[in-house]
Short mmCIF file of C-alpha atoms and ligand atoms in Angstrom, two decimals:
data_model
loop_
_atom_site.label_atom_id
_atom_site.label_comp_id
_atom_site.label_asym_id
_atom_site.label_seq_id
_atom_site.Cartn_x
_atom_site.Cartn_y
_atom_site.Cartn_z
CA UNK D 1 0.00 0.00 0.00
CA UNK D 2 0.98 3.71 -0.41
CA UNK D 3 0.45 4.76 2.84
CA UNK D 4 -0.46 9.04 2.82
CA UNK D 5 -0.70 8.94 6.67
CA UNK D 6 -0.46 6.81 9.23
CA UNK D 7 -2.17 9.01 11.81
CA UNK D 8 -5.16 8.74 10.88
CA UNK D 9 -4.79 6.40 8.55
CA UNK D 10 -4.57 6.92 5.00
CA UNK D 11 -3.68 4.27 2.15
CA UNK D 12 -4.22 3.06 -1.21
CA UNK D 13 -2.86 0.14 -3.47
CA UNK D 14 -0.69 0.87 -6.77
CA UNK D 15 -2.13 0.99 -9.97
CA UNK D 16 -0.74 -2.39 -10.40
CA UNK D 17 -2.74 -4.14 -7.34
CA UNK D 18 -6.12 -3.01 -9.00
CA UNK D 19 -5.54 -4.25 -12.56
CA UNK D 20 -8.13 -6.92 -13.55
CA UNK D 21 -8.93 -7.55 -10.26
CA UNK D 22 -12.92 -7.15 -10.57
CA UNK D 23 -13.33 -7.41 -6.60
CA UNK D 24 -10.48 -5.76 -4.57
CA UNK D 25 -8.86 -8.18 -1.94
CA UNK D 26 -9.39 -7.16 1.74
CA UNK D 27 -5.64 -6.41 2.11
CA UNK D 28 -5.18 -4.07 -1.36
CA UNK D 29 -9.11 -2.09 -0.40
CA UNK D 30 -7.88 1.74 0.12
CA UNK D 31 -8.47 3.42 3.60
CA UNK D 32 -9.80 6.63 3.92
CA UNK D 33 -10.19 8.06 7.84
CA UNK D 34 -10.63 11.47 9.07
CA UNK D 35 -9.62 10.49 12.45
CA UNK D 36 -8.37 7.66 14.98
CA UNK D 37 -10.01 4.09 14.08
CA UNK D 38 -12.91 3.34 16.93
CA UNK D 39 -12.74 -0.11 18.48
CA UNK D 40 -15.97 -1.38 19.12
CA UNK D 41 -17.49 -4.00 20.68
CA UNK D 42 -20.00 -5.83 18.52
CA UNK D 43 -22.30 -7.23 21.42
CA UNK D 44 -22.12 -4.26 22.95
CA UNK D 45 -23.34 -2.09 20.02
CA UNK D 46 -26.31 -0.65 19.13
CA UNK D 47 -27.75 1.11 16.01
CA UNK D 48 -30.12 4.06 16.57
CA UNK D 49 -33.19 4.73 14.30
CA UNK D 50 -34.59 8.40 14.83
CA UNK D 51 -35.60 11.50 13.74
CA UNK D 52 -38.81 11.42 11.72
CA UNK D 53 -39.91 7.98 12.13
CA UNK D 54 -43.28 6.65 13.71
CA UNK D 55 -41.43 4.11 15.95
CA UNK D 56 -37.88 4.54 16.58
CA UNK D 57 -35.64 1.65 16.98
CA UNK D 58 -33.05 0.80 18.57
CA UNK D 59 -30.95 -2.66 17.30
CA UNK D 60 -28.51 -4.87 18.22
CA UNK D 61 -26.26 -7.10 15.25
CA UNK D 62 -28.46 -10.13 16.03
CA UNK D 63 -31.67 -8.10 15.41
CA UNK D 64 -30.73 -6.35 12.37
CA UNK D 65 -29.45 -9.85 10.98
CA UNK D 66 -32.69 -11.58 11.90
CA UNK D 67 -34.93 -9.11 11.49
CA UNK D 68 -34.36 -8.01 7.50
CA UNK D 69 -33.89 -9.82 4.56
CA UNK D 70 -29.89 -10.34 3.58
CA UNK D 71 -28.55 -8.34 0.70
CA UNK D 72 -25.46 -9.06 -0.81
CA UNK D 73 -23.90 -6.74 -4.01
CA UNK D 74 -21.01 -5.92 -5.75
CA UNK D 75 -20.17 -1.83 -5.15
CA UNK D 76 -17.37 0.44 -6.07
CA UNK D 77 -16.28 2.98 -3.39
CA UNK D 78 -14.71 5.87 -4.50
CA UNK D 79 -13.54 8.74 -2.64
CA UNK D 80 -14.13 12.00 -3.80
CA UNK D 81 -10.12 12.84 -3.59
CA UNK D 82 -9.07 9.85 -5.99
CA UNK D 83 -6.31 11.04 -8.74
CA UNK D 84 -6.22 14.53 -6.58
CA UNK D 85 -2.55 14.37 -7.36
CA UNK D 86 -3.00 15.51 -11.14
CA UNK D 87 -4.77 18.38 -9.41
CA UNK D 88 -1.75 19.08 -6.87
CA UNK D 89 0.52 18.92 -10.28
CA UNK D 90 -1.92 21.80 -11.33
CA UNK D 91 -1.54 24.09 -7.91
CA UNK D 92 -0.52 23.04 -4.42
CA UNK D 93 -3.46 21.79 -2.03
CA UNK D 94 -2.61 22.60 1.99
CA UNK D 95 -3.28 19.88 3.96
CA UNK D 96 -5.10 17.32 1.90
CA UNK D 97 -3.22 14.00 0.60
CA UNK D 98 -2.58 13.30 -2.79
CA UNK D 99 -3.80 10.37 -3.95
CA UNK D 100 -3.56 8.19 -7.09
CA UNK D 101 -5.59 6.72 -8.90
CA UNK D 102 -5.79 4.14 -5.88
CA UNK D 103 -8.43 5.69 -3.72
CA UNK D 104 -11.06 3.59 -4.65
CA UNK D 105 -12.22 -0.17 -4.50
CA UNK D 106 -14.70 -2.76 -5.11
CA UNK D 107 -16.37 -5.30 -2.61
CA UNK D 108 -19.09 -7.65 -2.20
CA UNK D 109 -20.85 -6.40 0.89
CA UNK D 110 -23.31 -7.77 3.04
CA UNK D 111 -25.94 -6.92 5.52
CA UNK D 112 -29.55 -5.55 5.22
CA UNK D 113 -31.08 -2.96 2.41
CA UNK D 114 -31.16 1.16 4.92
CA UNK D 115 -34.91 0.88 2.73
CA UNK D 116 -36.11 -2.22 4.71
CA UNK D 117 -34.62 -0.18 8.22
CA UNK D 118 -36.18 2.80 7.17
CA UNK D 119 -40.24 1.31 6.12
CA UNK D 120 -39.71 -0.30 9.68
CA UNK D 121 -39.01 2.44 11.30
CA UNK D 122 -41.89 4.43 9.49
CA UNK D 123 -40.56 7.80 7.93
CA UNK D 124 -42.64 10.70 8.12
CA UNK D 125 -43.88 13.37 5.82
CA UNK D 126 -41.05 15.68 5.66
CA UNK D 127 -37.99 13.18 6.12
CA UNK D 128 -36.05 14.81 3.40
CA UNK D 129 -32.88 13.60 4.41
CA UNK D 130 -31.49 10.60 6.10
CA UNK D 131 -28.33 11.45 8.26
CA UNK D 132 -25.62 9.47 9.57
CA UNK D 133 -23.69 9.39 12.99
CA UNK D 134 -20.24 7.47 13.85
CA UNK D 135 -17.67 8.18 16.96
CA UNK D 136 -14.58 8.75 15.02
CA UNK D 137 -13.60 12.49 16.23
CA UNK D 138 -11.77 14.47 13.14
CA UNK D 139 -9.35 17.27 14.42
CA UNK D 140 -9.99 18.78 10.91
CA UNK D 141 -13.72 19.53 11.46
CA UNK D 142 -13.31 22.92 13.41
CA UNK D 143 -15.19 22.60 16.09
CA UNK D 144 -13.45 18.71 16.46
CA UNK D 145 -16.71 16.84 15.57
CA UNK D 146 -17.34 12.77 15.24
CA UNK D 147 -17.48 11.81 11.35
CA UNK D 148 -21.24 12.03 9.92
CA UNK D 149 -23.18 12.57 6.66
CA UNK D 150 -26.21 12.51 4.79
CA UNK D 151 -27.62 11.44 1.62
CA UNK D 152 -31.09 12.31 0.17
CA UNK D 153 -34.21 10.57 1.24
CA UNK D 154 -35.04 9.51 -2.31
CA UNK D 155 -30.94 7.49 -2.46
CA UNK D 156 -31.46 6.20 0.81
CA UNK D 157 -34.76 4.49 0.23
CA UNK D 158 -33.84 3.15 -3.23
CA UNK D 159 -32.82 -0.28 -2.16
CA UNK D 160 -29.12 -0.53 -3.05
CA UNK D 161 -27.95 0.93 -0.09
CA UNK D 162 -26.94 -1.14 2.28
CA UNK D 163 -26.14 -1.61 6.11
CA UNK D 164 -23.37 -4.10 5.61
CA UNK D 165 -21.52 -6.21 8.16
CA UNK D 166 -19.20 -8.00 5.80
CA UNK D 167 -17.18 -7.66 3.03
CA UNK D 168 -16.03 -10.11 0.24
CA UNK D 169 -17.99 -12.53 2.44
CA UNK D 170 -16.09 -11.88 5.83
CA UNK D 171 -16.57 -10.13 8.52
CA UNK D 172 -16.63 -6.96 8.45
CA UNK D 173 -12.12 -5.32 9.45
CA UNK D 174 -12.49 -2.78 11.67
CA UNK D 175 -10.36 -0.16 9.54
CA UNK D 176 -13.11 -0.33 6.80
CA UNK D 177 -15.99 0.36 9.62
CA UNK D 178 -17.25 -2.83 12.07
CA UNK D 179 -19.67 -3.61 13.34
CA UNK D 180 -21.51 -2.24 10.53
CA UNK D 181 -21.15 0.74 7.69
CA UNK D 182 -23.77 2.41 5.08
CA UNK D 183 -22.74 1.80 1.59
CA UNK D 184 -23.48 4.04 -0.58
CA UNK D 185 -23.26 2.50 -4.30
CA UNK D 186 -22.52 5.17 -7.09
CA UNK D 187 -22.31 8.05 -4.50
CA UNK D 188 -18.83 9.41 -2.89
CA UNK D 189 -16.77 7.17 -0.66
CA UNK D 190 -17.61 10.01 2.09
CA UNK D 191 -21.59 9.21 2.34
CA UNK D 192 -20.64 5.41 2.75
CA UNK D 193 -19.94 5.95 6.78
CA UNK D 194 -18.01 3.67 9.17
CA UNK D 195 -18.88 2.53 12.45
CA UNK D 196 -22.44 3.51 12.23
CA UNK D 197 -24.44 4.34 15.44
CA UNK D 198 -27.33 6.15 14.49
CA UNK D 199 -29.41 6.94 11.80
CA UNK D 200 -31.71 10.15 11.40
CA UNK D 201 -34.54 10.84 9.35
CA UNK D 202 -34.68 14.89 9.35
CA UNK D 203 -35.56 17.16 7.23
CA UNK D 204 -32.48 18.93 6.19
CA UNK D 205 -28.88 17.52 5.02
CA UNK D 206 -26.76 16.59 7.96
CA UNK D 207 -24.76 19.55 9.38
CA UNK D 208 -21.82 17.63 10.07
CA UNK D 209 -18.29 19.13 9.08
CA UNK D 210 -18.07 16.30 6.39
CA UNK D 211 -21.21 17.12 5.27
CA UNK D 212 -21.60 21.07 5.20
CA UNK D 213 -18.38 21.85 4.78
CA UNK D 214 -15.67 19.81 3.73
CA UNK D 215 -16.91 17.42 0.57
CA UNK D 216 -17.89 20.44 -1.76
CA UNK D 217 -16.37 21.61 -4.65
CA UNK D 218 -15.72 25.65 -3.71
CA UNK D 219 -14.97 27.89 -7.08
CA UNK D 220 -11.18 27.83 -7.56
CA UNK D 221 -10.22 31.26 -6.16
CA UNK D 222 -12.00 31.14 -2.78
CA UNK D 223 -10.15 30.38 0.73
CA UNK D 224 -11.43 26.47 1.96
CA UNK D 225 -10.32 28.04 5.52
CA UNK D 226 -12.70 30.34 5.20
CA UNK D 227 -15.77 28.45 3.90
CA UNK D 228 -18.98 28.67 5.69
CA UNK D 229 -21.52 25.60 6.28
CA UNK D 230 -23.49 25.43 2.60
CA UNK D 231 -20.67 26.94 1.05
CA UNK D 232 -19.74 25.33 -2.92
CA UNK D 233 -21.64 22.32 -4.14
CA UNK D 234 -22.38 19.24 -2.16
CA UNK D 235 -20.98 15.87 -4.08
CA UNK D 236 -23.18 13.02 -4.41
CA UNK D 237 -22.92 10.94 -7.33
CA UNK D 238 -19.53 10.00 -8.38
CA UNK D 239 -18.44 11.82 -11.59
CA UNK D 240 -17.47 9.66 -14.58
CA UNK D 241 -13.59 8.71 -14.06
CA UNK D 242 -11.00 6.05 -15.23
CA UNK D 243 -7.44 5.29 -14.78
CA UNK D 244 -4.57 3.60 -16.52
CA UNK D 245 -3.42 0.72 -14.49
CA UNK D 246 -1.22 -0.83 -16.69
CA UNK D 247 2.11 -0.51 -17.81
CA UNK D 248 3.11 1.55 -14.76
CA UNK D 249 3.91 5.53 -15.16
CA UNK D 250 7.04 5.54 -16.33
CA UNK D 251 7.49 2.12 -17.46
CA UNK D 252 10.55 1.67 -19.72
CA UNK D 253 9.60 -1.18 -22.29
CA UNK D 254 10.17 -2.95 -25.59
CA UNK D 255 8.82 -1.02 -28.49
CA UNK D 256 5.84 -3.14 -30.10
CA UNK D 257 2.83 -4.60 -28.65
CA UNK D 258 1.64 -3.55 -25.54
CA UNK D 259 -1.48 -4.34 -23.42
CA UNK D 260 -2.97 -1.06 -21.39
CA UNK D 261 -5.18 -1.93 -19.23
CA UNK D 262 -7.21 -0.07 -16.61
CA UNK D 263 -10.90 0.69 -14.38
CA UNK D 264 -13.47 2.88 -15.56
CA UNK D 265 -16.84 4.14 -13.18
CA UNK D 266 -19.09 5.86 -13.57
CA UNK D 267 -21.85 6.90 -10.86
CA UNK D 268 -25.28 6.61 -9.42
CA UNK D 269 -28.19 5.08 -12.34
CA UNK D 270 -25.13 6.00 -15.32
CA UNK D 271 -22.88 3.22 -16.56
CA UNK D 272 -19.70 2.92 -18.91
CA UNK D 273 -20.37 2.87 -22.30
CA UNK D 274 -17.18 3.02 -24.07
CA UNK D 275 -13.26 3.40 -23.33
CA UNK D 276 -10.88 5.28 -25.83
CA UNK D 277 -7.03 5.51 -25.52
CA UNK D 278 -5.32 8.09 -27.24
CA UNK D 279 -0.82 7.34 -28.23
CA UNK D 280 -1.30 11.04 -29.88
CA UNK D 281 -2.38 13.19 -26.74
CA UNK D 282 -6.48 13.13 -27.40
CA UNK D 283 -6.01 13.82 -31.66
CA UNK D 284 -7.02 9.88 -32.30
CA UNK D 285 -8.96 6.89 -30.15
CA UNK D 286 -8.63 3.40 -30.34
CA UNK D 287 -11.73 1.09 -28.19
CA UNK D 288 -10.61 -0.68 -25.28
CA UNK D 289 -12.65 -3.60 -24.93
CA UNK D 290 -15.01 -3.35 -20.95
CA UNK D 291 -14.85 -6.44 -19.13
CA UNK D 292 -18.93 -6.92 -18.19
CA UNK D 293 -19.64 -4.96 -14.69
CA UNK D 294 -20.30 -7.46 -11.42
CA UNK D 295 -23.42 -5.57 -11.44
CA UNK D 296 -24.95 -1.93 -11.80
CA UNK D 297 -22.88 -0.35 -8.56
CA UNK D 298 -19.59 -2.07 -9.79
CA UNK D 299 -16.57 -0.35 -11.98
CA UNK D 300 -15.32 -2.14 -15.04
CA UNK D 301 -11.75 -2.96 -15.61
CA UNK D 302 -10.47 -2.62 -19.67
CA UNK D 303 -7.93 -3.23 -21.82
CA UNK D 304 -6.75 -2.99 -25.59
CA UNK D 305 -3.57 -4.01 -27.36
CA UNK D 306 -1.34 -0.78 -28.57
CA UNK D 307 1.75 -0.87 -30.86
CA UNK D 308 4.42 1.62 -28.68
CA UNK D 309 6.72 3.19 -31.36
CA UNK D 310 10.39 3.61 -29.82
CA UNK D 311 10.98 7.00 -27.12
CA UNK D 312 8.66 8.57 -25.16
CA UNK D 313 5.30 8.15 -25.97
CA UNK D 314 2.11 9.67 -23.70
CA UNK D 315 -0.73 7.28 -23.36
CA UNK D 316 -4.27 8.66 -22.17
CA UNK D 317 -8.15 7.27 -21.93
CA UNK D 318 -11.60 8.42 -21.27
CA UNK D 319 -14.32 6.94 -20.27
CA UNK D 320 -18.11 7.36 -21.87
CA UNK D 321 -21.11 7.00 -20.23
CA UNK D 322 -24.53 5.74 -20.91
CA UNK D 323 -26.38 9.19 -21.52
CA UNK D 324 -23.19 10.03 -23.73
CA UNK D 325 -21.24 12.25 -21.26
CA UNK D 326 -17.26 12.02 -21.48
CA UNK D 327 -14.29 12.99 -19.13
CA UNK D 328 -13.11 16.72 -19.27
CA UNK D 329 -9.55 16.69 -20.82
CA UNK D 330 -7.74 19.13 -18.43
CA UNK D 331 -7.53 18.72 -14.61
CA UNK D 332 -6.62 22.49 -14.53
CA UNK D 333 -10.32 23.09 -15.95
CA UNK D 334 -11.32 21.42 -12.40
CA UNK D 335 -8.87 22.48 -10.32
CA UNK D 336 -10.90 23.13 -6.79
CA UNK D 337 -9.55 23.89 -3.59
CA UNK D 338 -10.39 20.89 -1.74
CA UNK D 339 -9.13 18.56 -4.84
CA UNK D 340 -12.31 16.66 -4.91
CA UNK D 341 -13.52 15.21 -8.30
CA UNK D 342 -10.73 14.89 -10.79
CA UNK D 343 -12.24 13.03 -13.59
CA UNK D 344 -10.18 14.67 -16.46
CA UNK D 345 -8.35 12.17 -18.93
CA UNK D 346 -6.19 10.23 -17.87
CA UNK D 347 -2.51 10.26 -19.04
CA UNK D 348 1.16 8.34 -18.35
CA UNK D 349 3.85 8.70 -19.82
CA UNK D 350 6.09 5.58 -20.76
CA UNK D 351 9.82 5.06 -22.96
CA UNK D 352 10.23 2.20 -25.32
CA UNK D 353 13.59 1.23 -26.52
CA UNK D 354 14.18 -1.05 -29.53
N1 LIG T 1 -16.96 7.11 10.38
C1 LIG T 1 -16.29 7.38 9.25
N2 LIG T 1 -16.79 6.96 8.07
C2 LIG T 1 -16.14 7.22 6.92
C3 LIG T 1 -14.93 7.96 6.91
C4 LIG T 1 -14.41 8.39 8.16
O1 LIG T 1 -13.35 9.02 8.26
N3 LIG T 1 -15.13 8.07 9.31
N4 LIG T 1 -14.33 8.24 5.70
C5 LIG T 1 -15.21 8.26 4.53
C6 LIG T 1 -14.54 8.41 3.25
S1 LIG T 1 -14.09 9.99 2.81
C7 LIG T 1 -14.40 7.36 2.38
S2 LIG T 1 -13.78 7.62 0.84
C8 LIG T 1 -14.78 6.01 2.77
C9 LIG T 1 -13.61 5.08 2.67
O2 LIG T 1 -13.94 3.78 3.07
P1 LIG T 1 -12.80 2.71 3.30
O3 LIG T 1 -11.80 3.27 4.26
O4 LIG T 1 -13.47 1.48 3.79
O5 LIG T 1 -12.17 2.48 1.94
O6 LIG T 1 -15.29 5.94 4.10
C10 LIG T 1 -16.09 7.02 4.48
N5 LIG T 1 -16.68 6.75 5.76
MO1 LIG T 2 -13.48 10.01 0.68
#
């Protein structure tokens, strides 16, 4: 792993761990914590159901697990700060890490559909928003603040997203949130939270820090110190995005035949429709050919067979989606100054000798 930070703890695989691997092993899965990693005890825990509900609950492991039909799918996590280091490349960003292409992921999780918790529960006219509590306490909310989040009533109630207890059909590690976590499929890695205690049905977003504040993409010249709660744009659904995974950056090769190979994702009800790489900086495409999803909340992984001429030649891919959207070409187009959401093309560079 490239570890960013080890306090908290901050990590993602090389480009070369993800490549063609459709579900991400437990030990390559990328880490992404705001603070230090609660340990708690399973029998001891308890999940909270409140807010604007008829009857609110309050469950143990054993009750969720018996009490709601099992769901297992395949999802892609993403956070919102993946390839953030072709934005750093762009203009410095204070204080946040800059990650590859690596900050993202793809289990099979399972545990119980939030939809099923939520009819039981009963929402209420006016339950606009379904919020999110955990105990991890960031020092970079301001007040210090444990992690939370919301997502929409209308995402939370749509059946894919789960309360899972396991991952790639064990239980649960603690570093990626036991007892239990939200998934989120197609929205940011930030909405999918950890350690969940409580859930509220309200009828505005959550306030949290990660919520109001951080998470938002804030026009380019404006001071992220500064920022006030419902400053920028909220993310939700992941942006359309890809990487090269293979040959590294910076590979020296043969000259000849070589395989690139890579993910693409794209968010929330879109999906990948077609891959291009480019030898000749964007001016012609060839198709990579997508390896079928593991579902509708899953990336794909590509590849296509290129013919490297000798020196240094730049390679670069886009992804399009499903209502015909591509990637923007320039990550200094995006450049934001939280470094959230770089989906701009991808590019390596690599040297072939004869
Ligand atoms: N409680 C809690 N949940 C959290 C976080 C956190 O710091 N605390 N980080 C979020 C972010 S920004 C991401 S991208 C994902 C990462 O999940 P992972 O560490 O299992 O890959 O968890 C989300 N859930
Ligand atoms: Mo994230």
């Amino acid at each position: 792993m490239v570890v960013h930070r080890a306090e908290p703890y901050n990590a993602e695989p090389p480009p070369y761990a993800l490549a063609d691997q459709a579900v991400t092993s437990l030990d390559t899965f990328y880490s992404r914590n705001h603070g230090a990693i609660p340990d708690l005890d399973p029998s001891a825990w308890r999940l909270a159901v409140d807010g604007l509900v008829d009857r609110p609950l309050t469950l143990s492991l054993d009750e969720l697990r018996a009490g709601f039909p099992e769901r297992t799918l395949v999802a892609t996590l993403q956070c919102a700060g993946n390839r953030r280091a072709g934005f750093v490349q762009v203009r410095d960003i204070p204080g946040e890490d800059p990650w590859g292409p690596g900050a993202t992921s793809t289990a099979t999780w399972t545990g119980v559909s939030l939809a099923d918790v939520l009819a039981s529960a009963g929402l209420r006219p006016g339950a606009a928003h379904i919020a999110f509590t955990a105990p991890d306490v960031s020092e970079l909310a301001g007040p210090r603040e444990p992690y939370g989040g919301s997502i929409p009533t209308a995402k939370a109630t749509a059946g894919e997203v789960l309360l899972a207890w396991a991952m790639n059909g064990r239980t649960l590690p603690r570093v990626h949130g036991a007892p239990l976590r939200v998934v989120v499929p197609g929205w940011i890695g930030a909405r999918s939270v950890k350690w969940l205690q409580r859930v509220t049905a309200q009828a505005e977003p959550s306030g949290n820090y990660f919520q109001a504040v951080a998470y938002r993409i804030l026009p380019a010249e404006s001071d992220p110190d500064r920022a006030r709660p419902g400053d920028g744009i909220s993310l939700g659904s992941v942006a359309l995005n890809c990487a090269i995974l293979g040959p590294a950056a910076g590979a020296r090769l043969r000259r000849g035949l070589v395989e690139v190979t890579g993910y693409a994702y794209a968010g929330d009800d879109r999906a990948v429709a077609r891959m291009d790489v480019s030898l000749d900086e964007g001016r012609t495409w060839t198709q990579a050919r997508l390896a079928p999803p593991d579902g509708p909340w899953a990336w794909q992984h590509w590849r296509v067979t290129v013919d490297l001429p000798e020196g240094e030649t730049a390679i670069t891919a886009r992804a399009w989606d499903t209502t015909g959207a591509t990637q923007p070409e320039q990550a200094r187009h995006l450049w934001n100054p939280k470094g959230y959401a770089n989906n701009s093309w991808d590019r390596i560079a690599v040297t072939c000798v004869p």
